[in-house]
Short mmCIF file of C-alpha atoms in Angstrom, two decimals:
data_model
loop_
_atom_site.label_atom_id
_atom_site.label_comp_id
_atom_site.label_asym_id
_atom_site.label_seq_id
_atom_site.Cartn_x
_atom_site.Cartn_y
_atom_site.Cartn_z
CA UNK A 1 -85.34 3.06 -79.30
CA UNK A 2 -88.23 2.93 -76.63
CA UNK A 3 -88.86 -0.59 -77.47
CA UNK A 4 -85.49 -1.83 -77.61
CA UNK A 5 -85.14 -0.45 -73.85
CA UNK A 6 -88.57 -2.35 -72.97
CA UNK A 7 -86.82 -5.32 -74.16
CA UNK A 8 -83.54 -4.80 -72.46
CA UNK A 9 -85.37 -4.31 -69.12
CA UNK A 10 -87.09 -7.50 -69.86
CA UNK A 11 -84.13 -9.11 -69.33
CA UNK A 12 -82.72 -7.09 -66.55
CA UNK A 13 -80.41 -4.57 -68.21
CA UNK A 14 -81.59 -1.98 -66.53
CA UNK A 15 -78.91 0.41 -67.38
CA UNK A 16 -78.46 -0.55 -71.20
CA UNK A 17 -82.68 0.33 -70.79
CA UNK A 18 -82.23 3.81 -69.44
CA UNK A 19 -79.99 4.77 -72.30
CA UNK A 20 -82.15 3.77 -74.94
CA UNK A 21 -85.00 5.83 -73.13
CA UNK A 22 -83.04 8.58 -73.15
CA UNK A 23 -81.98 8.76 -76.61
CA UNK A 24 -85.95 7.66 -77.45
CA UNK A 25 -86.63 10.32 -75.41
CA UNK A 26 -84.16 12.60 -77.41
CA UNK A 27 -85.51 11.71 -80.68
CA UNK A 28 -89.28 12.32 -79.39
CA UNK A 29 -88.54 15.86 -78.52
CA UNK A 30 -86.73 16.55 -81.64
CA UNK A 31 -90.22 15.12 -83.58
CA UNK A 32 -92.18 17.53 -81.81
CA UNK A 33 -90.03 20.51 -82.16
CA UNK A 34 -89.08 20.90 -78.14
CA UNK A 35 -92.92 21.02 -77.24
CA UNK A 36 -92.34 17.69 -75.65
CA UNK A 37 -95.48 18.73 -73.03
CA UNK A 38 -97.86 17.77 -75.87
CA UNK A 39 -95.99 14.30 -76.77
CA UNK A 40 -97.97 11.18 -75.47
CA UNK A 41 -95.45 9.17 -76.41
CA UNK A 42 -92.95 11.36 -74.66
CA UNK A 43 -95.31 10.62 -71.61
CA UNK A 44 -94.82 7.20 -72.62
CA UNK A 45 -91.15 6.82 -72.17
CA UNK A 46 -90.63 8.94 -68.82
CA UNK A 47 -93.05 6.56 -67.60
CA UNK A 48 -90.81 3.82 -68.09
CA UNK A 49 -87.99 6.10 -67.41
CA UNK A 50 -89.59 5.97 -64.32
CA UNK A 51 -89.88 2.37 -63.33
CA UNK A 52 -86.46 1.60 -64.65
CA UNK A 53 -85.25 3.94 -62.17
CA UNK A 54 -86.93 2.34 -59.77
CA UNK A 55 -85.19 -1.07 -60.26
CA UNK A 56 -81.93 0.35 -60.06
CA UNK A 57 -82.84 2.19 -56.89
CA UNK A 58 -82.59 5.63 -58.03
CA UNK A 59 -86.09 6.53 -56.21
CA UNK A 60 -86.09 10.12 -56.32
CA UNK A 61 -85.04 10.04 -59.60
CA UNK A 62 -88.27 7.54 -60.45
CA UNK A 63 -90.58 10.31 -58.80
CA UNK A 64 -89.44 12.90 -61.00
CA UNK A 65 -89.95 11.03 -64.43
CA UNK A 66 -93.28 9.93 -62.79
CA UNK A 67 -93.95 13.57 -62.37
CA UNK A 68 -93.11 14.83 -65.59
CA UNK A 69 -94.95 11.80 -67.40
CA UNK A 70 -98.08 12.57 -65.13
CA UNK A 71 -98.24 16.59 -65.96
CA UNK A 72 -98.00 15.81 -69.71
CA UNK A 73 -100.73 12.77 -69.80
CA UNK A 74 -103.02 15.20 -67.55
CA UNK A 75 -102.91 17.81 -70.22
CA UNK A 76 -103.27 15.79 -73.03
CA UNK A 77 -105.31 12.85 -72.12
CA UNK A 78 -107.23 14.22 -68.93
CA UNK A 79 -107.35 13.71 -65.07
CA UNK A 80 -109.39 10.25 -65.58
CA UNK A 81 -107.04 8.44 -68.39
CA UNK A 82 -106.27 5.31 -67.26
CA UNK A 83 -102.95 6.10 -68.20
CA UNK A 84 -103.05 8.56 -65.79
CA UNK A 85 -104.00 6.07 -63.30
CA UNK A 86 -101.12 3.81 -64.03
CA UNK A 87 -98.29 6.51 -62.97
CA UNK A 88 -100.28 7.50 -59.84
CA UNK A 89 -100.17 3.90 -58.68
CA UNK A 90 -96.59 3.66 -59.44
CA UNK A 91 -95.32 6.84 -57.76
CA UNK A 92 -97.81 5.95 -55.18
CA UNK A 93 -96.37 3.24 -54.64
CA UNK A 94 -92.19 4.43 -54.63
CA UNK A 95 -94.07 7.17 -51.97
CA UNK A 96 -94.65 4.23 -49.96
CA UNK A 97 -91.28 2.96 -49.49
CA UNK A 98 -90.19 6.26 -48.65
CA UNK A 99 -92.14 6.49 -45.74
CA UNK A 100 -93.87 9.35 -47.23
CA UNK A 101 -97.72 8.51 -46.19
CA UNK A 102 -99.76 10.89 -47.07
CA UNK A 103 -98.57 11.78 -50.86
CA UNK A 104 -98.60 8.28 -51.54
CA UNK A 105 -102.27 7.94 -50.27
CA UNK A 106 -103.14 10.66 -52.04
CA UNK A 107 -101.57 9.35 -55.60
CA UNK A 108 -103.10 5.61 -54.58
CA UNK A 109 -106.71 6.95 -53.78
CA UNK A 110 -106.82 8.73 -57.07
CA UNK A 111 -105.36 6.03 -59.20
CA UNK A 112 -107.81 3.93 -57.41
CA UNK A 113 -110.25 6.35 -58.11
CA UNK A 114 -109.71 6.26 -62.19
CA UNK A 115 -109.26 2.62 -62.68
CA UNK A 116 -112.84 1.82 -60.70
CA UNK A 117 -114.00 4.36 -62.94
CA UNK A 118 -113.28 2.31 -66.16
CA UNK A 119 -113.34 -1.25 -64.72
CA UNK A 120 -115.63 -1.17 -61.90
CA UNK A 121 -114.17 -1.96 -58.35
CA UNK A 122 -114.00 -5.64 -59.10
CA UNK A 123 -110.70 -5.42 -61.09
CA UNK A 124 -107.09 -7.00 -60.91
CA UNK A 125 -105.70 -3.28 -61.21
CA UNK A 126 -107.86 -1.83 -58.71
CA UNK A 127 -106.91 -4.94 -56.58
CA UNK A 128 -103.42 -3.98 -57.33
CA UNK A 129 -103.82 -0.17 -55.62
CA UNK A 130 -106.17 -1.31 -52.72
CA UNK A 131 -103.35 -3.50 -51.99
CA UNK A 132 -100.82 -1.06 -52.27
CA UNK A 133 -103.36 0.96 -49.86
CA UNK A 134 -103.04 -2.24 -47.45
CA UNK A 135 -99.51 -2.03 -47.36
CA UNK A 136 -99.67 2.32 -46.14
CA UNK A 137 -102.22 1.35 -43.56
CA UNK A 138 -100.12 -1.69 -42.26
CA UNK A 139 -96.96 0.97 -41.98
CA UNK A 140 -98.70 4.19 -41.08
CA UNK A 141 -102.37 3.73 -40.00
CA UNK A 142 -104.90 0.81 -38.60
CA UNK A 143 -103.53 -2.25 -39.42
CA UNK A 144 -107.13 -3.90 -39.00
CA UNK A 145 -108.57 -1.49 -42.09
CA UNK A 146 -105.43 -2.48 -43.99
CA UNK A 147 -106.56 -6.31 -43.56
CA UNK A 148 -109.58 -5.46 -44.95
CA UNK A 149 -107.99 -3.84 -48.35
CA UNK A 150 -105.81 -7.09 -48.42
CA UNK A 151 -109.16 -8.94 -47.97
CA UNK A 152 -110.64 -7.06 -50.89
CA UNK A 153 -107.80 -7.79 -53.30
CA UNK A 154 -107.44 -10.72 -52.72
CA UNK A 155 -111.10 -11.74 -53.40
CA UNK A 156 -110.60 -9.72 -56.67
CA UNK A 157 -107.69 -11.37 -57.47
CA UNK A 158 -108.73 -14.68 -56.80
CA UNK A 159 -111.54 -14.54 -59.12
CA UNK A 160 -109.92 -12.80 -61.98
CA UNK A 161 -107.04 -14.80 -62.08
CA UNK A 162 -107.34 -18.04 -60.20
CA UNK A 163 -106.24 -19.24 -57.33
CA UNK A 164 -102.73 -21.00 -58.42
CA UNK A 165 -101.83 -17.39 -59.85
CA UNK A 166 -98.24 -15.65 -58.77
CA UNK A 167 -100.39 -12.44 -57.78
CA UNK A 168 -102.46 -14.78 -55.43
CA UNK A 169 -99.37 -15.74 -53.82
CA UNK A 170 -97.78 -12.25 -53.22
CA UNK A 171 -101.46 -11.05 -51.65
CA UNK A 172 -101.58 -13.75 -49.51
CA UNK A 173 -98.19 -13.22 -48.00
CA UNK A 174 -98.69 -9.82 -47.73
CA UNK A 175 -101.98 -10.77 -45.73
CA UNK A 176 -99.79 -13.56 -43.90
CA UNK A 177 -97.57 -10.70 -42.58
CA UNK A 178 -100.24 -8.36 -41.41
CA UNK A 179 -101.81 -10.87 -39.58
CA UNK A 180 -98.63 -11.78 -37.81
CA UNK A 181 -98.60 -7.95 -37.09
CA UNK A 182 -102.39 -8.36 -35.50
CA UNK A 183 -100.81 -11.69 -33.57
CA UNK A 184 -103.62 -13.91 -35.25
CA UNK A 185 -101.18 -16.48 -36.42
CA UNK A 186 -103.24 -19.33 -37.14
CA UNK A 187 -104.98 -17.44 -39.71
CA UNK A 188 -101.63 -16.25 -41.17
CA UNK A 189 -100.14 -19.84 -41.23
CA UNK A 190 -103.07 -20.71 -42.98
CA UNK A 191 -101.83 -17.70 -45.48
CA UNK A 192 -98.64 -18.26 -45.52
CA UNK A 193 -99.24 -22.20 -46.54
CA UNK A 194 -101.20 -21.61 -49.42
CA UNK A 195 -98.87 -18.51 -50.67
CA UNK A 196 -95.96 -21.48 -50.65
CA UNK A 197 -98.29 -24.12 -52.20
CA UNK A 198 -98.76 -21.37 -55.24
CA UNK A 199 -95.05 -20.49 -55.17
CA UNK A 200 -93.64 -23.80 -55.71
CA UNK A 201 -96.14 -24.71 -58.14
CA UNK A 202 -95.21 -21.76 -60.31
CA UNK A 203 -91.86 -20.82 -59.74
CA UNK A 204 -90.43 -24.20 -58.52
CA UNK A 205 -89.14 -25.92 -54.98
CA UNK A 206 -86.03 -24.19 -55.23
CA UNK A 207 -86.67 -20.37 -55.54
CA UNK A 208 -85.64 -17.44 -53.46
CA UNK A 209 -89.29 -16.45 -52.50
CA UNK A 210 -90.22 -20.14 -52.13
CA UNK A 211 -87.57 -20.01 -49.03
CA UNK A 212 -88.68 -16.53 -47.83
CA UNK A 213 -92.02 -17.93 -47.15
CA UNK A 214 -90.55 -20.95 -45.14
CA UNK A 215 -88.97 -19.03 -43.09
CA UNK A 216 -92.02 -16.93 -41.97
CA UNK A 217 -93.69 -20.02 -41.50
CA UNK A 218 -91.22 -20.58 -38.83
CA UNK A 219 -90.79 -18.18 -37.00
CA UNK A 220 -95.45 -18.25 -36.87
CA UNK A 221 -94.59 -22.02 -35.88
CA UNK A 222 -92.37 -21.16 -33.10
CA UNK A 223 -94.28 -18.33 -31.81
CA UNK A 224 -97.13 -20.61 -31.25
CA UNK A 225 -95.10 -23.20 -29.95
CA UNK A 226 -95.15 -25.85 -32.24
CA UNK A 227 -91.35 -26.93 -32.60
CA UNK A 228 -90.84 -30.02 -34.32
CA UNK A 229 -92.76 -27.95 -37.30
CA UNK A 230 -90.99 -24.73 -37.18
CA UNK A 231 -87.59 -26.35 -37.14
CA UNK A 232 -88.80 -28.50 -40.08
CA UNK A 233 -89.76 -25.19 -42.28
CA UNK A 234 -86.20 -23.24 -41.42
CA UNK A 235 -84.45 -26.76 -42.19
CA UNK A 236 -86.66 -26.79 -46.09
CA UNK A 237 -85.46 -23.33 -45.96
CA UNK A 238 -81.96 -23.76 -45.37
CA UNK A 239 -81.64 -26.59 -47.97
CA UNK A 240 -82.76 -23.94 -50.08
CA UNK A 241 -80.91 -21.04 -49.51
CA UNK A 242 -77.65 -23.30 -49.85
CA UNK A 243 -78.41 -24.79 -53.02
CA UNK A 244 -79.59 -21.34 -54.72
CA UNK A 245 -76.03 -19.78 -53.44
CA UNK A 246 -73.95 -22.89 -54.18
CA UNK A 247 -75.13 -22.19 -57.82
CA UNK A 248 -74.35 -18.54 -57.78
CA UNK A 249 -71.41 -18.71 -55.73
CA UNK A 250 -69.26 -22.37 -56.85
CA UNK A 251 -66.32 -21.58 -53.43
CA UNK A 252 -69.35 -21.73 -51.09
CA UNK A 253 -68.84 -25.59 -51.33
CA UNK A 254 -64.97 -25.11 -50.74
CA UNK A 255 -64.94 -25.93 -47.16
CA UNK A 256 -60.78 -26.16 -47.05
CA UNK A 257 -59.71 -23.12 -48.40
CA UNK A 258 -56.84 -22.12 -46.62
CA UNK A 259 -54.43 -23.22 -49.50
CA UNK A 260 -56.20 -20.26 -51.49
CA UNK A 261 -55.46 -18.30 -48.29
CA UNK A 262 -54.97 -14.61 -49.45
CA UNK A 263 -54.09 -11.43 -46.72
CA UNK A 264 -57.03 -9.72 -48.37
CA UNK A 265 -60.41 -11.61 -48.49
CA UNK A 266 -62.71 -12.46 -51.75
CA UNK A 267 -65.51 -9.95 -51.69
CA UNK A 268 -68.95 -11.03 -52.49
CA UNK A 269 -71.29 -10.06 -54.94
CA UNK A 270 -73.77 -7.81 -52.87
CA UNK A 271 -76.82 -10.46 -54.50
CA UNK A 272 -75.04 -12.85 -52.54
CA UNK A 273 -74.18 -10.99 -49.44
CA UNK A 274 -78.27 -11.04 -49.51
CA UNK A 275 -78.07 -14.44 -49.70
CA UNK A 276 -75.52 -15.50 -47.08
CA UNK A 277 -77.61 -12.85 -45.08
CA UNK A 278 -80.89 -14.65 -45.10
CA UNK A 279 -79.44 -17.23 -44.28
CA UNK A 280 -77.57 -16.61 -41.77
CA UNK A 281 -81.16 -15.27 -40.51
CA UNK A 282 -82.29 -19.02 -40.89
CA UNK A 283 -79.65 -20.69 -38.88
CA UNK A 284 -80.31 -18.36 -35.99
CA UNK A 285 -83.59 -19.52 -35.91
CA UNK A 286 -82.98 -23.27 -36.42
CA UNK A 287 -80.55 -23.34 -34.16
CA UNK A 288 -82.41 -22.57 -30.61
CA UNK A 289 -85.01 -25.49 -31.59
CA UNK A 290 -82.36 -27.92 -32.21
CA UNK A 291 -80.54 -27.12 -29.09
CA UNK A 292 -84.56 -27.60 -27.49
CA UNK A 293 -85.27 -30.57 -29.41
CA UNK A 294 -82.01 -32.23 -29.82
CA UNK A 295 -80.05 -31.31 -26.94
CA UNK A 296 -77.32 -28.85 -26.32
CA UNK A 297 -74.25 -31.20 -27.48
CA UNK A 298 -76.23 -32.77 -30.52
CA UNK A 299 -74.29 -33.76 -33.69
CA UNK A 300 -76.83 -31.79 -35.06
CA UNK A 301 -75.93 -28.42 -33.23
CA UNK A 302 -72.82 -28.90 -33.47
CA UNK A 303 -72.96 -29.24 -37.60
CA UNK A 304 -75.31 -26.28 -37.99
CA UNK A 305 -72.76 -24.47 -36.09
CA UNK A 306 -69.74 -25.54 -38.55
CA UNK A 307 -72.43 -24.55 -41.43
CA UNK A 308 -72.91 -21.06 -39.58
CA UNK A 309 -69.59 -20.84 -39.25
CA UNK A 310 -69.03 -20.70 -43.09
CA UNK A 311 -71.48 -18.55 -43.53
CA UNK A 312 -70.23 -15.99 -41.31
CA UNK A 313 -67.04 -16.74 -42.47
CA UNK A 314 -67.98 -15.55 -46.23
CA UNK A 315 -69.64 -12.76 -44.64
CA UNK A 316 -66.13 -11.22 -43.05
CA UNK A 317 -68.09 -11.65 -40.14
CA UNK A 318 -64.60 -13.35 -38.09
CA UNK A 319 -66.09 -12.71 -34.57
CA UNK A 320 -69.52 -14.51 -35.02
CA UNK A 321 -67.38 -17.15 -37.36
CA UNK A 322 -65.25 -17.86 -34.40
CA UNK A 323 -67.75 -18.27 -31.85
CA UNK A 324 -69.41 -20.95 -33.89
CA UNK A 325 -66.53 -23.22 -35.03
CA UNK A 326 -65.81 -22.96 -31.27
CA UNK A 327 -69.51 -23.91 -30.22
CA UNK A 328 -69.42 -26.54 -33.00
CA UNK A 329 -66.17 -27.83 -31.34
CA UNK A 330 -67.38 -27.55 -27.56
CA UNK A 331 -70.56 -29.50 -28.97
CA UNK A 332 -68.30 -31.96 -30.46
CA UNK A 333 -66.42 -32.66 -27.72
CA UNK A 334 -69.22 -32.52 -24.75
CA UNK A 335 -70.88 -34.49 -26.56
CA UNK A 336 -68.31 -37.95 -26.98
CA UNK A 337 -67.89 -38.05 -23.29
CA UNK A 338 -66.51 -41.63 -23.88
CA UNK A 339 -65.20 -41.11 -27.32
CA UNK A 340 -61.67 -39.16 -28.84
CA UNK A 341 -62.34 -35.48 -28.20
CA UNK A 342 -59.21 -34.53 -30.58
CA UNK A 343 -59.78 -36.15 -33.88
CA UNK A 344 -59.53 -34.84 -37.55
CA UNK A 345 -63.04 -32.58 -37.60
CA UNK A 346 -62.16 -31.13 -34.37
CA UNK A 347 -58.54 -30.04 -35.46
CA UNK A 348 -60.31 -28.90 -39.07
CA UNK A 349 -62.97 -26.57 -36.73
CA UNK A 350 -59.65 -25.59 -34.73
CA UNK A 351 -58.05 -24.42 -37.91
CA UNK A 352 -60.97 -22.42 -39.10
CA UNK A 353 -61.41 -20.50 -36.43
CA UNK A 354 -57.59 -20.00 -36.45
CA UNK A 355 -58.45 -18.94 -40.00
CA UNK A 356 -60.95 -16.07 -38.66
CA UNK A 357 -58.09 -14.42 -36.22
CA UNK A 358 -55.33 -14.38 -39.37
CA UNK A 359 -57.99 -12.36 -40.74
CA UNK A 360 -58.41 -9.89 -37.73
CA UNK A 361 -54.23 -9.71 -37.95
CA UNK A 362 -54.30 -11.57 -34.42
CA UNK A 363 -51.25 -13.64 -35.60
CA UNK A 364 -50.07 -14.68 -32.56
CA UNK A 365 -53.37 -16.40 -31.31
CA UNK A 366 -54.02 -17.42 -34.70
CA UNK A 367 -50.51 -19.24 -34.18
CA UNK A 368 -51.56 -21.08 -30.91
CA UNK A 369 -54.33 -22.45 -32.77
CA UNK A 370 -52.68 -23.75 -35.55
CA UNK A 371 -49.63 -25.38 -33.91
CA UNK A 372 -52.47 -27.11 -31.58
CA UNK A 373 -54.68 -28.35 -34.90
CA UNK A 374 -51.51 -29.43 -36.73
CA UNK A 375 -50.54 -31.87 -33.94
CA UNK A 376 -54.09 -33.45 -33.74
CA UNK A 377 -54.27 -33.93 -37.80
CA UNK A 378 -50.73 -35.86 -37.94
CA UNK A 379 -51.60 -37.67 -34.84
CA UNK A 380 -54.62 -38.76 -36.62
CA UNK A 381 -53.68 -39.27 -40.40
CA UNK A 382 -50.28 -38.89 -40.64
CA UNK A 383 -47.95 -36.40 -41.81
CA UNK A 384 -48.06 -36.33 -45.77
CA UNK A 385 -51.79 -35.71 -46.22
CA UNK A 386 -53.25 -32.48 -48.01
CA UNK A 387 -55.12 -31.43 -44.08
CA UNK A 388 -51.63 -31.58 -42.34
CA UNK A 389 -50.12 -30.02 -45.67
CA UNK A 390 -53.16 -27.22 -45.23
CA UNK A 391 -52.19 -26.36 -41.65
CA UNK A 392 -48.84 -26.18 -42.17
CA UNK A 393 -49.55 -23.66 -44.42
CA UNK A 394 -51.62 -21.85 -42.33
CA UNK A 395 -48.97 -21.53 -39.43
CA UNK A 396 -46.53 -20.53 -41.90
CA UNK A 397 -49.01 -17.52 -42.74
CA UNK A 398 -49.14 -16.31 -39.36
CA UNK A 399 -45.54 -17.17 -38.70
CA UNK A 400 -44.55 -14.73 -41.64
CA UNK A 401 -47.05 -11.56 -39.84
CA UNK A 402 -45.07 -12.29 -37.00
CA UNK A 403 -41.53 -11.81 -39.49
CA UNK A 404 -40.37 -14.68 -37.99
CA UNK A 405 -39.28 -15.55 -41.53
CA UNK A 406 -36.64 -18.29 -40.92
CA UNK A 407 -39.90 -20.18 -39.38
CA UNK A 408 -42.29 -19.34 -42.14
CA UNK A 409 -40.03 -20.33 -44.64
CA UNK A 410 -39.47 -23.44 -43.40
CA UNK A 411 -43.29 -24.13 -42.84
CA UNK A 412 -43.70 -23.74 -46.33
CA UNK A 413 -41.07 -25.46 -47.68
CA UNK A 414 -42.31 -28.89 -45.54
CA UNK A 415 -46.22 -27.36 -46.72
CA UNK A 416 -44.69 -27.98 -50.12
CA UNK A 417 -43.03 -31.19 -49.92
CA UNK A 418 -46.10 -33.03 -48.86
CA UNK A 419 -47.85 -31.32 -51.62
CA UNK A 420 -45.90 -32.44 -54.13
CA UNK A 421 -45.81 -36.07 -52.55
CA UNK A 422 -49.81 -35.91 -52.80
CA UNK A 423 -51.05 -33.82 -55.74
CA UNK A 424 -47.28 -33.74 -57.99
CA UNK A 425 -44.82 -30.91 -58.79
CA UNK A 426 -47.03 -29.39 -61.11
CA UNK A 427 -50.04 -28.24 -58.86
CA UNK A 428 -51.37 -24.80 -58.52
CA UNK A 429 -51.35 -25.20 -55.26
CA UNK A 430 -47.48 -25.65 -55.35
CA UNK A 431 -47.01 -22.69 -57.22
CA UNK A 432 -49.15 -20.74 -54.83
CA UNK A 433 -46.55 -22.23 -51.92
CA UNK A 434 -43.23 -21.29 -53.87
CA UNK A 435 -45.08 -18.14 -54.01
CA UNK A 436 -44.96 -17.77 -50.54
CA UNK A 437 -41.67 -19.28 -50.13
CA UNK A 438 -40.09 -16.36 -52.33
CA UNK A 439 -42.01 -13.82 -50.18
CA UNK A 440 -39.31 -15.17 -47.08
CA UNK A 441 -36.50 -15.02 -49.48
CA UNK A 442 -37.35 -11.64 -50.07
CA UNK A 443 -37.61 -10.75 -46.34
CA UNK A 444 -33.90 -12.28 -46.13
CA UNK A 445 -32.65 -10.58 -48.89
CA UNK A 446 -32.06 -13.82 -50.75
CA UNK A 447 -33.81 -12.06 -54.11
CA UNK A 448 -31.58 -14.48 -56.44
CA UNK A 449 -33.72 -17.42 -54.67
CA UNK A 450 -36.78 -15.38 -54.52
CA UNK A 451 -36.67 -14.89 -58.52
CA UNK A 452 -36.14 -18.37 -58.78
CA UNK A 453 -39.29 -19.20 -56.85
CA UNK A 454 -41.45 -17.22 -58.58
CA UNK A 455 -40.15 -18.28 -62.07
CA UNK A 456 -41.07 -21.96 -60.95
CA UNK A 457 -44.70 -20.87 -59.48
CA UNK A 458 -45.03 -18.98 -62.85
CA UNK A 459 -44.29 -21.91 -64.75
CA UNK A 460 -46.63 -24.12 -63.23
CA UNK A 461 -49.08 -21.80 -63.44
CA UNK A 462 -48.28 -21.70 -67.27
CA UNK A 463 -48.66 -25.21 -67.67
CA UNK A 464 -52.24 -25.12 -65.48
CA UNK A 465 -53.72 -22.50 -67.73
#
């Protein structure tokens, strides 16, 4: 059972894990008769107990395993088993994160302590601790005697395991980061630099801590000034951030949605809210320097905004959403003084934002926008194309929250006749419009038409399954 939970856990089912402790757990203490406090294997198990607490952030819960797995290896296997060592460091280290200083110096010393006494001081696992150590002193003591723990371990490291190892890379940032904290940010470009050299050799260009360390590198590069650079790292990071949620998240490429418009938003995955998150952090960053570099009405501002935009968007974040399709569209337009001002992008940034207020139930505004977009796409391509189609169906949205249903149905009735000019009768989107057209019949009491709506959406639906 214990091994079969090491295994899950290998693979990240973390909760499938804990239940197979547990029962191994269960099984030990039967073995020994309920004197579990003389089981080493016991000891064993709440260890890893333990850590796989740890991972699904039950930290308290972690500390107490650690705690009963330390009292039993004590007893049985004495103060300086490594073992002993190994579930210091590790609650040492959960004390850490909890802000809780001086127990987790106290368990880190100790473990530190043990393992030098086995191994000797120049060690990967004693390099491990001291940089643990680093990490207290950087949050609660004198970050210059924290650089010199990082120092230490990474020397250690460095010989023991090379200097293209994964390890390497982590000390180094963790150096990088202290020595942006001690403002000596040459040195911790250098860091940073050859943490992302090791990174992308071992894990790949396009990894999550790959882009984490780009984005350090510029915000160093702006703080000393150097522009062009920094711009250049949050761009590599950007590029990667997008690709890494475009394959967890397929609809971040969707850029016209509306015909999927719902009254309650899709909820994200919190992994991805973490994603969008970072980089949304990215785009704040970039886009300062490309208003310095590039100018305030750039193409280029004005597309990061659109891409911010999204982002915020996916986020539920409608304020910040609307203030960048609007920046994006002031952008646009300062910056064509000679050219058309109301063409097809700017209605499609119009309708976005127009988007953002349905979402914050401000209908009527939401309205303004959409009539205003709707007249700039047929003006520009037409009336039967899917944009003008889109719009329409957007105005017949906010039309309906304002129960002016005789409007909203008819909105949606022209929505769906260019529909089925463009895509054919037997579209989802189509059904998703009869949908809405039965909602209005509903509204009017019409229920005989309603049903017969939503027996046609059905069908098509049918057929697309």
């Amino acid at each position: 059972m214990h091994l079969i939970g090491a295994s899950l856990g290998g693979y990240g089912f973390f909760g499938e894990e804990i239940e197979y402790y547990k029962e191994a757990l269960r099984l030990k203490e039967l073995s020994c008769q309920g004197n579990i406090d003389k089981s080493v294997s016991a000891s064993d198990t709440l260890h890893c107990m333990g850590f796989s607490m740890d991972n699904v952030g039950k930290s308290e819960e972690a500390i107490e395993y650690y705690d009963r797995a330390l009292e039993i290896r004590i007893e049985c296997l004495g103060q300086d088993d490594l073992r002993v060592a190994e579930t210091l460091h590790n609650k040492g280290a959960l004390l850490c994160e909890a802000d809780r200083a001086d127990e987790a110096m106290e368990c880190l010393e100790e473990a530190l302590r043990i393992r030098e006494l086995h191994h000797g001081e120049e060690h990967e696992s004693c390099a491990d601790t001291m940089q643990w150590m680093g990490n207290l002193l950087r949050k609660h003591g004198d970050p210059s005697e924290a650089l010199d723990y990082f120092k230490f371990a990474l020397r250690i490291k460095q010989t023991r395991l090379g200097n293209d190892d994964i390890d390497v890379a982590n000390t180094l940032f963790n150096t990088a980061v202290l020595l942006d904290d001690l403002e000596k940010y040459e040195l911790s470009l250098i860091a940073y630099k050859e943490a992302l050299r090791i990174r992308k050799l071992v894990l790949g260009e396009k990894n999550d801590e790959v882009a984490d360390t780009l984005f350090c590198m510029g915000n160093v590069a702006t703080v000393i000034e150097n522009h062009d650079e920094a711009l250049g790292y949050f761009k590599e990071s950007i590029s990667i951030r997008e690709g890494l949620i475009s394959e967890e998240d397929p609809t971040s490429q969707v850029i016209d949605d509306t015909l999927l418009f719902i009254s309650n938003p899709r909820s994200l995955r919190p992994d991805l809210v973490s994603q969008y998150q970072k980089l949304i952090k990215c785009f704040e960053e970039a886009l300062p320097l490309t208003k310095l570099l590039a100018g305030p009405n750039h193409k280029d501002v004005s597309r990061l905004l659109d891409r911010m935009g999204e982002v915020y968007k996916r986020l539920h974040d409608w304020d910040n959403a609307i203030g960048s399709f609007q920046g994006s569209l002031r952008a646009r337009k300062e910056g064509k003084p000679e050219g058309p001002k109301d063409d097809k992008e700017s209605a499609l940034l119009m309708q976005r934002a127009g988007e953002c207020h349905l979402y914050k139930n401000e209908y009527g505004r939401a309205k303004s926008i959409f009539q205003s977009a709707l007249k700039i796409l047929e003006q520009n391509l037409g009336r039967v194309t899917m944009p003008v189609a889109s719009c329409t169906y957007c105005l017949g949205i906010a039309y309906y929250y304002l129960h002016d249903y005789t409007h909203s149905r008819l909105l949606f009735e022209e929505c769906k006749r260019i529909q089925v000019q463009v895509v054919g009768d037997n579209n989802n989107l189509v059904a998703r419009t009869l949908c809405w057209i039965a909602r209005q019949h509903e509204k009017l009491d019409e229920h005989d038409i309603a049903l017969e709506k939503y027996l046609s959406a059905l069908r098509i639906y049918k057929l697309n399954k």
